[in-house]
Amino acid sequence: MPRAGDKPPSVFCPFVARLLTDERHVGHWYSGESLAAGLNTVGIGSDMARLDNRVLRSAFIKKRDGSGSYRDGDVACLSFGSLGVEGFGSTEVLGVWFMPRGPRVDGEEDERMRNRVAIGRFSSKRSCNNSNMDVDEWCAIPVEQREVLVQLLKDRRTAELEKASAATPSTTRRPLGTKKRDENSADLRPSSKSGKPPPKKRGKVSPRPEDVERKPNLFYTLWGRAGKMHVGRDEVVTITQMIDNLEPPTQHENDQNKREMRYKRYHVLHTFGANQYWVPVGAKGVPSNYLSMLSSKAEKVDRLTSLLSHDKCCWDDHSMRILSIFNLHNMNASDEVTEALVFATIKCIAHEMGLALSDEKMAKSCPGKTHIANWQKRLAVECVFVLVAEMKRDRAKYLALCCDHGKRNHLEHYVKLVSWAGYASNWLMGLLKGEEDAPVVKYACISVDMSDKTAKGAADAIKKSLKTLEIAGLKDADEAETCHFATDNGGGAGLKNIEPRLRENKVLGPTAGADNCQYHGHNKGYENASIAAFGPNGLGKANIFQAAYQYSYMVKHLKEDVGLETLAEIREIVLKDLCTNTELQNEVFEQNSEAFKSLMSQLLNLDVDKLPEPNEMAGCLDEMIQSASEPLLSKIESDNYTKNITDMTFSRWRTTNQGIKVFLDNWAEIYILAIAVKKATKASHTLHKVACDLLGLMNIRVKVEESEEASGEVRDRPDYYPPVYIEGLFIVGFCERFFNRHFDFVAAGDPQFANSFGHHMRLYIEHAAFMHDELTAMTEGYESMEEFEPFMKAINKLPESGEIFNADKTFFKTAADKFFSTLKKTLDEHTFKRFRSDSSLVNLVGGNSSLAIQLLRWLRCYDDGELDMANYEFEDATIYLKHHGDAYGTDGVKVSLRKMMNYLIKGPGGTDAEHWADPKKIIEHPIIAENKDLLWKMAEENKTKFDLWDPSTWSNGSDYASIQDVVHKRISIQFVHQQQCELHVQMAAYVAATNVGEVRRTCRCICLSVILRPYHQWALKIAQRKRDKMLARESEVARRSNGNRRKLRTTVVRVEGYMRMYLLAQYADKFAEVAEDEMFGKSKEEVEALWTNISTKEEKMSSDLKVEAREGYEQAVKKKRTITKSEMCDTGLTFTTALKGSLAVRLLIRTHEVAIDAEMVHRELSIPDPDNPKKEVKLTKMLLAKRPDILDNKKTSIKIKKRVLIESELKMMAVQANRNANKTNTSIVLSKVEGIVAQSEEMKKLIDDL
């Protein structure tokens, strides 16, 4: 129904509100008549209605409105504050419903039916508008007491009637037919002569005095006319009496035809509950509630028809809000798609309902793309208001920031996240049934507006984004203070550059902390160390990283070409070929005996030490193939290398170490697959080239001394693993020993606080300390560690020449040392030094309590003036640090208390005193300064038994709940890494897929972060509860029936299907209710200010950047023109190889080998001797006569010929450059050789043919 404006509908609302103060009235509509009667009982109605000379009625309430803005069916919602009434909730409203007019009775409209009004009390405007519109009668006493009173009155009335009936004399009975029909009685039978009905007269039977008060109890129908009369006990009723007691005829009764029809029409018996009645044929009795239901449905259909028949969209705010929320699932599609889907849905509904509506009208009535876009902006405004309201409910005094630059789809984004400490009960949907309130960490995206890459620009952009929260309500410094900032170390807006800028513009206070992302820190250490030891991946590189990348590229693109099922069939073919091809078996065994044995043990289902000898292997494989009843792939333990393949680069975290592990585990099968790909594809195919490169990398061999090579033992030493394989063994050992466990911990959360992914700063200080100890121990003794055993076993078989270029043991030992030294240097910069700073050491208060007590005792000693920094000794004990990952078991990490504290306070051995921790700065930190007395008391606790998070360990009379609260509100909110930002960078690219502008991108990201992200968390909990119940039920059924239980996933990863939709509908309704309540309490100026901040380009940092750029160009064009060498082109105009009469380098292929050979002979070039590669021979006609097969491609490959020709051409270019005196000398490199200038006739003819 249409919703009217929020204007007071009556002067009586404040008085009516007083009748609804009892909580039992919330959510109920009461008729105006019953409320008016309630006011009359206290005299208000009679006093104010004396001008009408009657008591107060609902008509008086309705007609006193005077605004003229309400129609029948309208609903007005008034806040109790606007009525000047106290004692009600801030969001509660008084609803006034101007009810539609009732039906006419006998052609006339009753005044009461014309002036119907209902009033009720509701918890919010939303609940008022969505109420079921059932109207009750107001009563001053509760319903239960009212029912008792009504029943008492009924019982008394029944007793009086029975008493009256018993007192009636039996002489009142009259025999049937003893009295003539009264001459005034109406004749109901039709007249066959005149055709006119008799005069309208009604005969009456004079009742006796004792029957005057008796009510009718006999209701009947006679000749189509209705009658009623009272019949006492033992009385006899005559037809004459029944005729005399008929009701007056209806209007137009004189019409002969109608009298005939009524007289001849039959009647049908109907039953209504315990009553029976006669109804004329063609009519039907309908209960009043059924009529009301039909009327309500008809009204809804009329409203739908009217809604879809306008010339513009008239959907109300709630509908558009719901549409905008569900449209968040459609960010990758354009607004035109949303517009089309809405219209198609409406048209389908109209078709199913049978509504004949105009397509043109429906199209105009549906929201257009402009309306949809504007509502996305409005939804973002509401999200910010709701977000700030939740912060206030959580009493979020401290905020933490995390920012990251990103560029996706050629669009710049600067993501800003804000986190704060809150409680689960303050989530939008509150707590689930049986769930207890708990402290949590919350975060939300407040902007993805772009900024420049400078520190100043990024700092100004952050300040602008925080202004959004200030406009929405977080205005005072006492309400919200930024206490921590996190970002990565790289770029112009890296931490070391932006931190001073943020302190200058007051975003960060003097005691606020700032840390770099530890995902980047750990990964950068691994990357730098790997590159320093083995080199980067890329074309022309030969190491484990390039080999693993080539493998992933080959398998990934092969799967894209043929599909996963066909790839499995190809693998089956390749494995069968290996089992039946003895030559291939020998090749794989010589290439990598360890990988070959691993594959054979899986195929033959034998342990490696029980495998047959190589000469007996072929027979066993043949026998296995003949007796196999299932595919060979079923015997392979790992098939990960064909599934979920990602490009292995250092920029994608954990892809290289995970991919290398899979590559090594499937080395032999990948080798034979690469051979098959090379055979099955053409030489020009990309996969062919990749397979060749991969085989080349896998076949790199260890260089040996000349004596060993001369003895022919090189290819007979399969126990010499390929160097690339050994590099992989080292990387896998390092990751299993060090990298994986610490990287996993960075990704973990805090066990004390829910939703704390990446927010465990209180534990990370101690983690960084023992990580330093582990790195030192690994550097000094990795040779004896279990994880490096395969690596040490491999290199111990190799010779040690003393030269790294032989890829032998010397190389690997040197590479390992270089790896660890580079790793330590990088982690010192990104982790160890940063988390030994004064602002970071404060966080130890919330970590391991033994460490916290040692820190507090040290600080108290300084505060008392008794601290001797150089000679202070921390207490010695062995403690266990828990919650640092599964790799350390349930007991945790075993560390020395004194050793760890010395490292945290004084740094590693040999650190200068000026780099030690400063107790003065630590004590001045608000966490210590504001809680000093209680913290000093905490320092007296038992250093090994006390636990801040276990009250049972607190000494008598101590209460550290306030310290727990400080840890929750100030420490737990700090970002350890910025993965949340990385996810929002991906999201920013997703929402910008349709090329929407900067404003829409930020609006979409805000809505997704505030609505959908917490919705998924809430929905997953509900879905998991349902899944747990289903699993329990299935287990019970299986137990009783001794059957098999259905295989269902125990953990719900994603909510799908109908559950996703109906849960999102519930969440959207709740959000709409909260948003309406929040917007209801905001002034027009507040809403417009936030709208301007979010939805206009002028408030964005990009506008400031454009102004600066324009001003910069205005100043630049006024500068004096200076011609510099950088704008000079030394190379001159480009001349193509075809114009030069040259053959392009890319055409030096086997197809043109005849012309290439002729060109080499013509130039008399030198090539390696095929029979003695260490010597070179000069190609002459005389040599070709003696050795005609020297240029055969089996002896001299096309690669060698290509290299020799390019080097020859390079020498000629260098000579020509030196002769050219007009040009400056420039360096000539191989990349400058674009073609081969033809000198031989064969080459010239080839160029002409091409």
PDB file of C-alpha atoms in Angstrom, residues 390 393-394 422-432 435-440 442 754 968 1021 1070:
ATOM      1  CA  GLU A 390      28.078  -0.990  15.011  1.00  0.00           C
ATOM      2  CA  ARG A 393      27.788  -0.334  19.960  1.00  0.00           C
ATOM      3  CA  ASP A 394      31.184  -2.042  20.261  1.00  0.00           C
ATOM      4  CA  GLY A 422      33.975  -5.736  19.056  1.00  0.00           C
ATOM      5  CA  TYR A 423      31.627  -8.406  20.312  1.00  0.00           C
ATOM      6  CA  ALA A 424      29.741 -11.147  18.520  1.00  0.00           C
ATOM      7  CA  SER A 425      26.413  -9.997  19.935  1.00  0.00           C
ATOM      8  CA  ASN A 426      26.743  -6.733  18.016  1.00  0.00           C
ATOM      9  CA  TRP A 427      26.868  -8.411  14.609  1.00  0.00           C
ATOM     10  CA  LEU A 428      23.888  -7.469  12.472  1.00  0.00           C
ATOM     11  CA  MET A 429      22.136 -10.814  13.077  1.00  0.00           C
ATOM     12  CA  GLY A 430      23.238 -11.114  16.707  1.00  0.00           C
ATOM     13  CA  LEU A 431      23.975 -14.477  18.295  1.00  0.00           C
ATOM     14  CA  LEU A 432      22.645 -17.815  17.159  1.00  0.00           C
ATOM     15  CA  GLU A 435      25.787 -19.198  21.172  1.00  0.00           C
ATOM     16  CA  GLU A 436      27.554 -17.146  23.815  1.00  0.00           C
ATOM     17  CA  ASP A 437      28.829 -13.630  23.385  1.00  0.00           C
ATOM     18  CA  ALA A 438      32.563 -13.439  22.723  1.00  0.00           C
ATOM     19  CA  PRO A 439      35.177 -10.789  21.900  1.00  0.00           C
ATOM     20  CA  VAL A 440      35.945 -10.653  18.198  1.00  0.00           C
ATOM     21  CA  LYS A 442      36.061  -6.850  13.043  1.00  0.00           C
ATOM     22  CA  ALA A 754      37.139 -14.938  16.976  1.00  0.00           C
ATOM     23  CA  HIS A 968      41.475  -6.980  23.007  1.00  0.00           C
ATOM     24  CA  LYS A1021      27.459 -21.085  10.751  1.00  0.00           C
ATOM     25  CA  LYS A1070      17.417  -7.295   8.863  1.00  0.00           C
TER      26      LYS A1070
END
